[in-house]
PDB file of C-alpha atoms in Angstrom:
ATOM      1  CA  UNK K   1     -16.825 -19.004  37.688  1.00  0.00           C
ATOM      2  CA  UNK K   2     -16.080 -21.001  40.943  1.00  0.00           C
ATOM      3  CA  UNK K   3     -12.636 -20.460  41.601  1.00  0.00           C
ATOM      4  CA  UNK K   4     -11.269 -23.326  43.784  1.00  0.00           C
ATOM      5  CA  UNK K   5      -6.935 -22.120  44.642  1.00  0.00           C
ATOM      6  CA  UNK K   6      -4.567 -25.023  46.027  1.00  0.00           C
ATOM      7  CA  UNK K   7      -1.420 -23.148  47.208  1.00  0.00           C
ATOM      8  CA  UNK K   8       0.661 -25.654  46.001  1.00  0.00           C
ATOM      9  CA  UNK K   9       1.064 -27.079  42.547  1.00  0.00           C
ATOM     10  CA  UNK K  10       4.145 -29.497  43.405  1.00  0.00           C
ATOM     11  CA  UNK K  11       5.682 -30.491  46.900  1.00  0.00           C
ATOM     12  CA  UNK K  12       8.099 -32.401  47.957  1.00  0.00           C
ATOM     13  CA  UNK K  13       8.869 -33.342  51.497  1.00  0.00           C
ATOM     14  CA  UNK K  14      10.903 -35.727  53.636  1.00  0.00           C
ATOM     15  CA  UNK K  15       9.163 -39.381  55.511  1.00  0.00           C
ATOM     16  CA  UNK K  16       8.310 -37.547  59.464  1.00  0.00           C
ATOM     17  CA  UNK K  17       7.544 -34.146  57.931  1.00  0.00           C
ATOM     18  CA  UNK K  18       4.052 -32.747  58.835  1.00  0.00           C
ATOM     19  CA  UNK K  19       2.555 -31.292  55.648  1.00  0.00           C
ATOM     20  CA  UNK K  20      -0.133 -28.572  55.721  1.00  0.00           C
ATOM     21  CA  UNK K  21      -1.819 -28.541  51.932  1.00  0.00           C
ATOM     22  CA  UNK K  22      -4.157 -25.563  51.707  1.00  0.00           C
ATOM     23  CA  UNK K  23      -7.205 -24.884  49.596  1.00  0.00           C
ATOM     24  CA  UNK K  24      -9.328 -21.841  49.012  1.00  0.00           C
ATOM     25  CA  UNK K  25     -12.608 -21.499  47.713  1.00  0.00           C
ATOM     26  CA  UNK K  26     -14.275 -17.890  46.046  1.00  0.00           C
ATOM     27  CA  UNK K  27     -18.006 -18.573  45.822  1.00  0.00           C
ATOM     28  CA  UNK K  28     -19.064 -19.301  49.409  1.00  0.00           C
ATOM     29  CA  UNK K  29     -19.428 -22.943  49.310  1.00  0.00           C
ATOM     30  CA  UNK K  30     -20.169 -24.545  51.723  1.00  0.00           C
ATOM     31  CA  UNK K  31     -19.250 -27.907  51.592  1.00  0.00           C
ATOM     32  CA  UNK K  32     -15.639 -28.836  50.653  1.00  0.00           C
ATOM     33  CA  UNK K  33     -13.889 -32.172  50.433  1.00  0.00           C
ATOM     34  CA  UNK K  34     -10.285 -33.348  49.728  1.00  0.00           C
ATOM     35  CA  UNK K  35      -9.364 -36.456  47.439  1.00  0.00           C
ATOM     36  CA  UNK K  36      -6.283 -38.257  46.810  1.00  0.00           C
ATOM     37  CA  UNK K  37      -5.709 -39.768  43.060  1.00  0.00           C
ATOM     38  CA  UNK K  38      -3.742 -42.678  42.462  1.00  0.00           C
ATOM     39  CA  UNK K  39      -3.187 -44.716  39.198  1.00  0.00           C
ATOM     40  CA  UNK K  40      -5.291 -47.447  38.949  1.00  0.00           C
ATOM     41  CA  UNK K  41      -7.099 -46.585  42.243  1.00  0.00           C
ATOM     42  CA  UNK K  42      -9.020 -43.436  40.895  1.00  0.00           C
ATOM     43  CA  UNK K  43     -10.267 -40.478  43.221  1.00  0.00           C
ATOM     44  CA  UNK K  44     -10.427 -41.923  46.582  1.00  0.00           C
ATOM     45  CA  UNK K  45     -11.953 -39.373  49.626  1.00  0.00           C
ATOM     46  CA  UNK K  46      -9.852 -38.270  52.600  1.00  0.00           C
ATOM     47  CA  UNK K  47     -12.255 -35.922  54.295  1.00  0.00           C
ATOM     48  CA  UNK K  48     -15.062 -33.513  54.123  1.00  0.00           C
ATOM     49  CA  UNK K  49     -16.666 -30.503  55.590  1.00  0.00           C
ATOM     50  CA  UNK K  50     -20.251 -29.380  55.672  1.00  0.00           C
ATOM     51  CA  UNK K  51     -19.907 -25.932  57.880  1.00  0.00           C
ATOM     52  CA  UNK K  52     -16.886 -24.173  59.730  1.00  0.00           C
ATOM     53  CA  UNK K  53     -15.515 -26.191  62.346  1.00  0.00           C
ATOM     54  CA  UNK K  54     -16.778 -29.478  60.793  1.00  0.00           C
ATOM     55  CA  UNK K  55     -15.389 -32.408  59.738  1.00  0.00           C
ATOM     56  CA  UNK K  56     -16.516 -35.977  58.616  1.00  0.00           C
ATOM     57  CA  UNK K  57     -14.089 -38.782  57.691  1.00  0.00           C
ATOM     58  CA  UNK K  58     -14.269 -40.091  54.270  1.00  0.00           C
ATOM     59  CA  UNK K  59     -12.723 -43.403  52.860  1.00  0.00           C
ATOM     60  CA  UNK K  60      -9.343 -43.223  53.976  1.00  0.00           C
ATOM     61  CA  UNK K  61      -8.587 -40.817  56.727  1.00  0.00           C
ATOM     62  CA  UNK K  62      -5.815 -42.573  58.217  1.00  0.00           C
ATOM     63  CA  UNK K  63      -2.711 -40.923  58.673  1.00  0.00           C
ATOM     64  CA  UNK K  64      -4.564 -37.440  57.571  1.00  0.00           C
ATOM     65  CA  UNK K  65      -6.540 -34.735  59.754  1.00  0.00           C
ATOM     66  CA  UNK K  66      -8.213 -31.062  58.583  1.00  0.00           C
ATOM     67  CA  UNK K  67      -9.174 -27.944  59.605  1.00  0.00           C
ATOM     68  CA  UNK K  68     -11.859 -25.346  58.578  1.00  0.00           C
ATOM     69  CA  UNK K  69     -11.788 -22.757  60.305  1.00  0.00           C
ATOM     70  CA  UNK K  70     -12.803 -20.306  57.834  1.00  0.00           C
ATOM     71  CA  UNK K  71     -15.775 -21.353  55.398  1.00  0.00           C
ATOM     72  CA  UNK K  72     -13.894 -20.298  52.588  1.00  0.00           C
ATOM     73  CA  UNK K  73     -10.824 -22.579  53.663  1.00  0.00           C
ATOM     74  CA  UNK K  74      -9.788 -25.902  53.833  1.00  0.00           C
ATOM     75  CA  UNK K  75      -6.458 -27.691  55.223  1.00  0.00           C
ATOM     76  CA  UNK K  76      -5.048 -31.301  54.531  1.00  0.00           C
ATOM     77  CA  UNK K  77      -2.718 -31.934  57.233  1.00  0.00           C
ATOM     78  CA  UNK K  78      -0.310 -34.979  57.095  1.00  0.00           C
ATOM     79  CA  UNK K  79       1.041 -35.216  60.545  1.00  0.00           C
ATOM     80  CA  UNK K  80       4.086 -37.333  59.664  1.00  0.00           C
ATOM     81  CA  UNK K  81       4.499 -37.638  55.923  1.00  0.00           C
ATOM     82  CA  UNK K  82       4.718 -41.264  54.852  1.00  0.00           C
ATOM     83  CA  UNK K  83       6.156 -42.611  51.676  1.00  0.00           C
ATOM     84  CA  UNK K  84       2.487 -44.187  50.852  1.00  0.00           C
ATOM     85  CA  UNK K  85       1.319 -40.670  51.177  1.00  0.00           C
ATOM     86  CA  UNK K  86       2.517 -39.966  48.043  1.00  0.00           C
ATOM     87  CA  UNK K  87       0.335 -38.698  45.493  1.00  0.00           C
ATOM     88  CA  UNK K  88      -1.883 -36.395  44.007  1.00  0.00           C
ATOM     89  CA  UNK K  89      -4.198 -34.783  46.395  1.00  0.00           C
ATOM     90  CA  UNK K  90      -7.749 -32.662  44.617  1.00  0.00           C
ATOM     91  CA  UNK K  91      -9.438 -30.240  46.842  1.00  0.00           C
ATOM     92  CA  UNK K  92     -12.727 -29.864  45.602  1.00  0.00           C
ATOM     93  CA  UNK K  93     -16.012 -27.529  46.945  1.00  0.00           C
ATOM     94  CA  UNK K  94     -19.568 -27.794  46.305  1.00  0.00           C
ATOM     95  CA  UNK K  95     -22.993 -25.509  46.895  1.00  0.00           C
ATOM     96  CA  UNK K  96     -25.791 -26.950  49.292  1.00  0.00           C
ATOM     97  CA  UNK K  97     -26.893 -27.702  52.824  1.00  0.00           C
ATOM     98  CA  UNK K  98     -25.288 -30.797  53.573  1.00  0.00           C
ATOM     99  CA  UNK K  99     -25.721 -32.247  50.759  1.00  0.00           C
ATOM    100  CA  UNK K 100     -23.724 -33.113  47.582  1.00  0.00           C
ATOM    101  CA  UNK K 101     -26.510 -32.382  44.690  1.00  0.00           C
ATOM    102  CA  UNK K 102     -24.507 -30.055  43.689  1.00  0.00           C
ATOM    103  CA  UNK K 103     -21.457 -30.415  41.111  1.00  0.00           C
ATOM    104  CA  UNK K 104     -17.779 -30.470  42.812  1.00  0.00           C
ATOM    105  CA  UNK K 105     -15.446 -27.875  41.752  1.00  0.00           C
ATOM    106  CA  UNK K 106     -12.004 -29.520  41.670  1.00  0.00           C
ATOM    107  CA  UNK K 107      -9.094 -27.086  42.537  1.00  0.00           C
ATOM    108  CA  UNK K 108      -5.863 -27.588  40.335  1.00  0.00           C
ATOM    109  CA  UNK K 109      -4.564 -30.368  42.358  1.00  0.00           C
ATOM    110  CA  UNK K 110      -1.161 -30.834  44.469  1.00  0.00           C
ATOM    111  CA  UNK K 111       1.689 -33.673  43.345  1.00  0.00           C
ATOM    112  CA  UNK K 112       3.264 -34.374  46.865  1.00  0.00           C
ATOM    113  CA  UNK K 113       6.201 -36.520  46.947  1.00  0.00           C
ATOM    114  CA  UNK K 114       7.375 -37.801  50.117  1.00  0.00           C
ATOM    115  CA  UNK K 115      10.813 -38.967  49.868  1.00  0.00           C
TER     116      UNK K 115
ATOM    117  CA  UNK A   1     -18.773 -55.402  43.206  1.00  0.00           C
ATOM    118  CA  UNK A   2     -17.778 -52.169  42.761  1.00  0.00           C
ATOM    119  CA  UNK A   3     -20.234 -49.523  43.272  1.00  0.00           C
ATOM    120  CA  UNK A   4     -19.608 -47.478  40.441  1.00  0.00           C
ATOM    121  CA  UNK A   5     -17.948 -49.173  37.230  1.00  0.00           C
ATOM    122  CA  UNK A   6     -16.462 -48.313  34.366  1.00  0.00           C
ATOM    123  CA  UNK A   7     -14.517 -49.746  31.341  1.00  0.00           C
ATOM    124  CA  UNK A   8     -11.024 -48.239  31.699  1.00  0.00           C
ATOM    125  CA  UNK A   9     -10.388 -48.674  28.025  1.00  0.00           C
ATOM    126  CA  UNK A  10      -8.329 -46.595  26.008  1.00  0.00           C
ATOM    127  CA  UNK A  11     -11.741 -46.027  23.545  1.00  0.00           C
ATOM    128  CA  UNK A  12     -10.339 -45.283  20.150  1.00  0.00           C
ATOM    129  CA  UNK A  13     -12.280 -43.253  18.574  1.00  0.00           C
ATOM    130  CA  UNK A  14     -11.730 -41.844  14.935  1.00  0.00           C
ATOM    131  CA  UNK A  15     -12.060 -37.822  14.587  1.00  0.00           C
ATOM    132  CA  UNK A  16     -15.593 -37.139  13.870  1.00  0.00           C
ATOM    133  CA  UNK A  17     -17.467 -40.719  15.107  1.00  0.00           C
ATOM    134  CA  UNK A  18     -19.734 -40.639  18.365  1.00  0.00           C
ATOM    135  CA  UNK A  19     -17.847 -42.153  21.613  1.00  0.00           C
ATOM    136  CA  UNK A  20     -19.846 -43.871  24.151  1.00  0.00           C
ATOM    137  CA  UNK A  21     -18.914 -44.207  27.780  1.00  0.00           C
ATOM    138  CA  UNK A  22     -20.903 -46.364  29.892  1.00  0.00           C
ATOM    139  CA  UNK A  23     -21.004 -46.266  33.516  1.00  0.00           C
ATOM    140  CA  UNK A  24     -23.084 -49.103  35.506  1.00  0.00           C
ATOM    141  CA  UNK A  25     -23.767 -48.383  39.352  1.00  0.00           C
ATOM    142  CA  UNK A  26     -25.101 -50.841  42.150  1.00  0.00           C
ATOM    143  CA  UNK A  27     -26.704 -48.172  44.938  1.00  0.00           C
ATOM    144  CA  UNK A  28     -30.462 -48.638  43.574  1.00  0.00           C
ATOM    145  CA  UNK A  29     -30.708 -45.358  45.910  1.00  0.00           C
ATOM    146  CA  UNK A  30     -28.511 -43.035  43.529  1.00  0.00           C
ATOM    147  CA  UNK A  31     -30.390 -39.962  42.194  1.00  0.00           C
ATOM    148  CA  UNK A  32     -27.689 -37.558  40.792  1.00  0.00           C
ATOM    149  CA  UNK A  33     -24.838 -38.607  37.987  1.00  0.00           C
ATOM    150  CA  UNK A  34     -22.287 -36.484  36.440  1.00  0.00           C
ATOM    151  CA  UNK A  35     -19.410 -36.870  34.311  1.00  0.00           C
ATOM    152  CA  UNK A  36     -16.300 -35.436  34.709  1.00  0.00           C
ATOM    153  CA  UNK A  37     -13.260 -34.973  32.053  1.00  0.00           C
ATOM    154  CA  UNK A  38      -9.687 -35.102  33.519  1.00  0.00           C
ATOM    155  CA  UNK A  39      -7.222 -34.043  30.372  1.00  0.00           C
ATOM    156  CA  UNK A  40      -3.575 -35.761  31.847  1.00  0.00           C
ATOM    157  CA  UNK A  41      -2.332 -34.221  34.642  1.00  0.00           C
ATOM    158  CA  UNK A  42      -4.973 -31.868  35.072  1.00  0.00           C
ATOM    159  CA  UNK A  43      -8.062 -31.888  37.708  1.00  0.00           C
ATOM    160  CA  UNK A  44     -11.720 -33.056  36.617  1.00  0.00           C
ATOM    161  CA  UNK A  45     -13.975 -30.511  35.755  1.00  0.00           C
ATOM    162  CA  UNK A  46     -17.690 -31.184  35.431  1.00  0.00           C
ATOM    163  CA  UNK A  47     -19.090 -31.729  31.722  1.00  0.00           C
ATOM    164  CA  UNK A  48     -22.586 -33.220  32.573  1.00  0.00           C
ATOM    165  CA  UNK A  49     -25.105 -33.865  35.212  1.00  0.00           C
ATOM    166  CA  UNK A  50     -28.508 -35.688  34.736  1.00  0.00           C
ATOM    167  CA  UNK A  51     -30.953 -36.319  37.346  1.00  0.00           C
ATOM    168  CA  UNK A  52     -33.889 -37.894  36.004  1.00  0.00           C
ATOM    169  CA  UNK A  53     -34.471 -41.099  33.376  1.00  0.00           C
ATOM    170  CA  UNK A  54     -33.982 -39.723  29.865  1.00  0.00           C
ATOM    171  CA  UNK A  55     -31.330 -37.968  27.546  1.00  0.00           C
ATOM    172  CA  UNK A  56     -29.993 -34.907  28.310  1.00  0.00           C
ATOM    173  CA  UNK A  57     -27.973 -32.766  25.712  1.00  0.00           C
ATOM    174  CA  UNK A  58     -25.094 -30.228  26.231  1.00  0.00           C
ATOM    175  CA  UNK A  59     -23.618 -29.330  23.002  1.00  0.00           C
ATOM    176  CA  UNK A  60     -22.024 -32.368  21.186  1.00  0.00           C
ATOM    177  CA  UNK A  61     -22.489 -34.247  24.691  1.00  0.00           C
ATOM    178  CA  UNK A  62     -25.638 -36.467  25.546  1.00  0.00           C
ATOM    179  CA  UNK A  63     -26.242 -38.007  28.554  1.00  0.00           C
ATOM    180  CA  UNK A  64     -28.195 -40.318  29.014  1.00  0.00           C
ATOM    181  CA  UNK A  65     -30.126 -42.276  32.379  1.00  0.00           C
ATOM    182  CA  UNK A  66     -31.293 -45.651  32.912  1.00  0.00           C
ATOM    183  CA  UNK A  67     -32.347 -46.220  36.870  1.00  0.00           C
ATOM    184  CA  UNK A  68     -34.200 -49.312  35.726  1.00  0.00           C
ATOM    185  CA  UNK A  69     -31.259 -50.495  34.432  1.00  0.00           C
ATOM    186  CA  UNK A  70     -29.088 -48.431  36.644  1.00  0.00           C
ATOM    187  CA  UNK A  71     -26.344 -47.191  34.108  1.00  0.00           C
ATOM    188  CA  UNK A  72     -25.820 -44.026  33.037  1.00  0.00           C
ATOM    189  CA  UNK A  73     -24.104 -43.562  29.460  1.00  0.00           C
ATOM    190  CA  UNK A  74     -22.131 -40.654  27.867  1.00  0.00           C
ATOM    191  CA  UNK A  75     -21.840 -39.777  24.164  1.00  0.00           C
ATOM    192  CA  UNK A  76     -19.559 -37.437  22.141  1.00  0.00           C
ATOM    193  CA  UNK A  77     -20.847 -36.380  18.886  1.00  0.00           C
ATOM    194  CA  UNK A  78     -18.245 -35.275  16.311  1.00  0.00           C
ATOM    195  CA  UNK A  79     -15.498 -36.475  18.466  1.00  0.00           C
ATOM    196  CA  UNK A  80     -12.369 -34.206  18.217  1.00  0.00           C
ATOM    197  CA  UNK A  81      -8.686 -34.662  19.606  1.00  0.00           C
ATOM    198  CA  UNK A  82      -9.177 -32.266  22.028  1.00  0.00           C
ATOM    199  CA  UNK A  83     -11.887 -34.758  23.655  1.00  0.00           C
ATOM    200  CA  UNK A  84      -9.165 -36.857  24.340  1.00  0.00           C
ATOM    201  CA  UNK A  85      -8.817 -37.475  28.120  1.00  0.00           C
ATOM    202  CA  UNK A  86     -10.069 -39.541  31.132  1.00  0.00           C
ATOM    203  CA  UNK A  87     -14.212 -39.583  31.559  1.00  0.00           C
ATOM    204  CA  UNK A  88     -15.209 -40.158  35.113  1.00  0.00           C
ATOM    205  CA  UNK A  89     -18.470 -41.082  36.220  1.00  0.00           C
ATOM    206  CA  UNK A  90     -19.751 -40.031  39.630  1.00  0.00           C
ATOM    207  CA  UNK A  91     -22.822 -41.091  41.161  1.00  0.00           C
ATOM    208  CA  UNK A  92     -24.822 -39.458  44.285  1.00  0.00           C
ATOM    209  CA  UNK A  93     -26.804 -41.593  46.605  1.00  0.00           C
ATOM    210  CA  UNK A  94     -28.829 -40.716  49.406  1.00  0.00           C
ATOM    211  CA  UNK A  95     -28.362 -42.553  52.398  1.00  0.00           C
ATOM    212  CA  UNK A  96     -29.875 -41.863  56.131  1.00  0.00           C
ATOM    213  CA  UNK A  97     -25.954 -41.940  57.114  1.00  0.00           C
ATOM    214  CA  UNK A  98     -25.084 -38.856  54.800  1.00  0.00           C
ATOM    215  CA  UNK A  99     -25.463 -39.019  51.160  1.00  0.00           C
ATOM    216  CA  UNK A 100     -21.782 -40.371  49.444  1.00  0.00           C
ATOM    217  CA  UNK A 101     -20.612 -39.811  46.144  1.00  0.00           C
ATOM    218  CA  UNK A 102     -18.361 -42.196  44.620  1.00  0.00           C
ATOM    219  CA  UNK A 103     -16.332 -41.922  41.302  1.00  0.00           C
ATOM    220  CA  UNK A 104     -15.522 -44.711  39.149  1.00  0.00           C
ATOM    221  CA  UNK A 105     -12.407 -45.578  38.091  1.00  0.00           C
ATOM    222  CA  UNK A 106     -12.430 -43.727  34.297  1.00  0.00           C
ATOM    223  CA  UNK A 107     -12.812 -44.145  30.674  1.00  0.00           C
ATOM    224  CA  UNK A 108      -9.859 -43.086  28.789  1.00  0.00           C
ATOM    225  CA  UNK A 109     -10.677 -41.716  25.436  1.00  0.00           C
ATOM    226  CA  UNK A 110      -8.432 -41.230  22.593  1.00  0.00           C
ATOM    227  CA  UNK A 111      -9.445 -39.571  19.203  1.00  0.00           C
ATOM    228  CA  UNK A 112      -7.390 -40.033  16.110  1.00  0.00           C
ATOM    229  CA  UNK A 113      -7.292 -37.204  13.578  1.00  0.00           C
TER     230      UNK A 113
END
């Protein structure tokens, strides 16, 4: 089974903070994509990776950057942690070149409260 | 119009009936669809995908395609309380730009013993 690891199950941090949420995939994936969730606004997506090194902006990057530097590894960074920024953020991974065909495997999720 | 859409609900379903989820997308373009189950305060995990026009059956799940018609439609035979949860539909289209997936917003199911 894909194993998809968020380090974090619940955060909390202060408005200014920079936040580093990290996410680690088992099965050589090699895309991998992070989601926020929000209540009435459903699974909305931050940013994705197709290779090491590679990023693409998704629907709402603002206020967010990542890093894969590993291909098993991918990091949601919030360089000054916002109020707004709280919610619950999905790491997910996928098989296939470029490509989304396949399924997403959803990590367990992080509930970050900024405060 | 929102590009993938789906009745929020709550569904209330009695233990044992079929559910049915419907899910209507706009991207003519879409070729993959999969449904997801999110139990409260847990992440989705995958429960179906379908590629092609047709029914496809998993279990007491059936999926089923309709690019003519461009919805894609979830049932659950035998429906059981443990079934109760949020149903997302997520639909793949393949665009020059870099294919997108997009969820939409849920079905909420509950089953009643």
């Amino acid at each position: 089974d894909v194993k998809v690891t968020q380090s974090s199950r619940y955060l909390v941090k202060r408005t200014g903070e920079k936040v580093f949420l990290e996410c680690v995939q088992d099965m050589d994936h090699e895309n991998m994509f992070w989601y926020r969730q929000d209540p009435g606004l459903g699974l909305r997506l931050i940013y994705f990776s197709y290779d090491v090194k590679m990023k693409e902006k998704g629907d709402i990057p603002e206020g967010y950057s990542v890093s894969r530097e590993k291909k098993e590894r991918f990091s949601l960074i919030l360089e000054s942690a916002s109020t707004n920024q709280t919610s619950m953020y999905l790491c997910a991974s996928s098989l296939g070149s470029r490509g989304w065909h396949s399924p997403l495997h959803f990590g367990n999720g992080t509930r970050l409260t900024v405060t | 119009q929102k590009e993938v859409e789906q009745n929020s609900g709550p569904l209330s379903v009695p233990e044992g009936a079929i559910a049915s989820l419907n899910c209507t997308y706009s991207d003519r373009g879409s070729q993959s669809f999969f449904w997801y189950r999110q139990y409260s305060g847990k992440s989705p995990e995958l429960i179906m995908s379908i590629y092609s026009n047709g029914d496809k059956e998993d279990g007491r799940f059936t999926a089923q395609l309709n690019k003519a018609s461009q919805y894609v439609s979830l049932l659950i035979r035998d429906s059981q309380p443990s079934d109760s949860a949020t149903y997302l539909c997520a639909v793949l289209a393949i665009k020059a730009a870099g294919n997108k997936l997009t969820f939409g917003g849920g079905t909420r199911v509950l089953v009643k013993p």
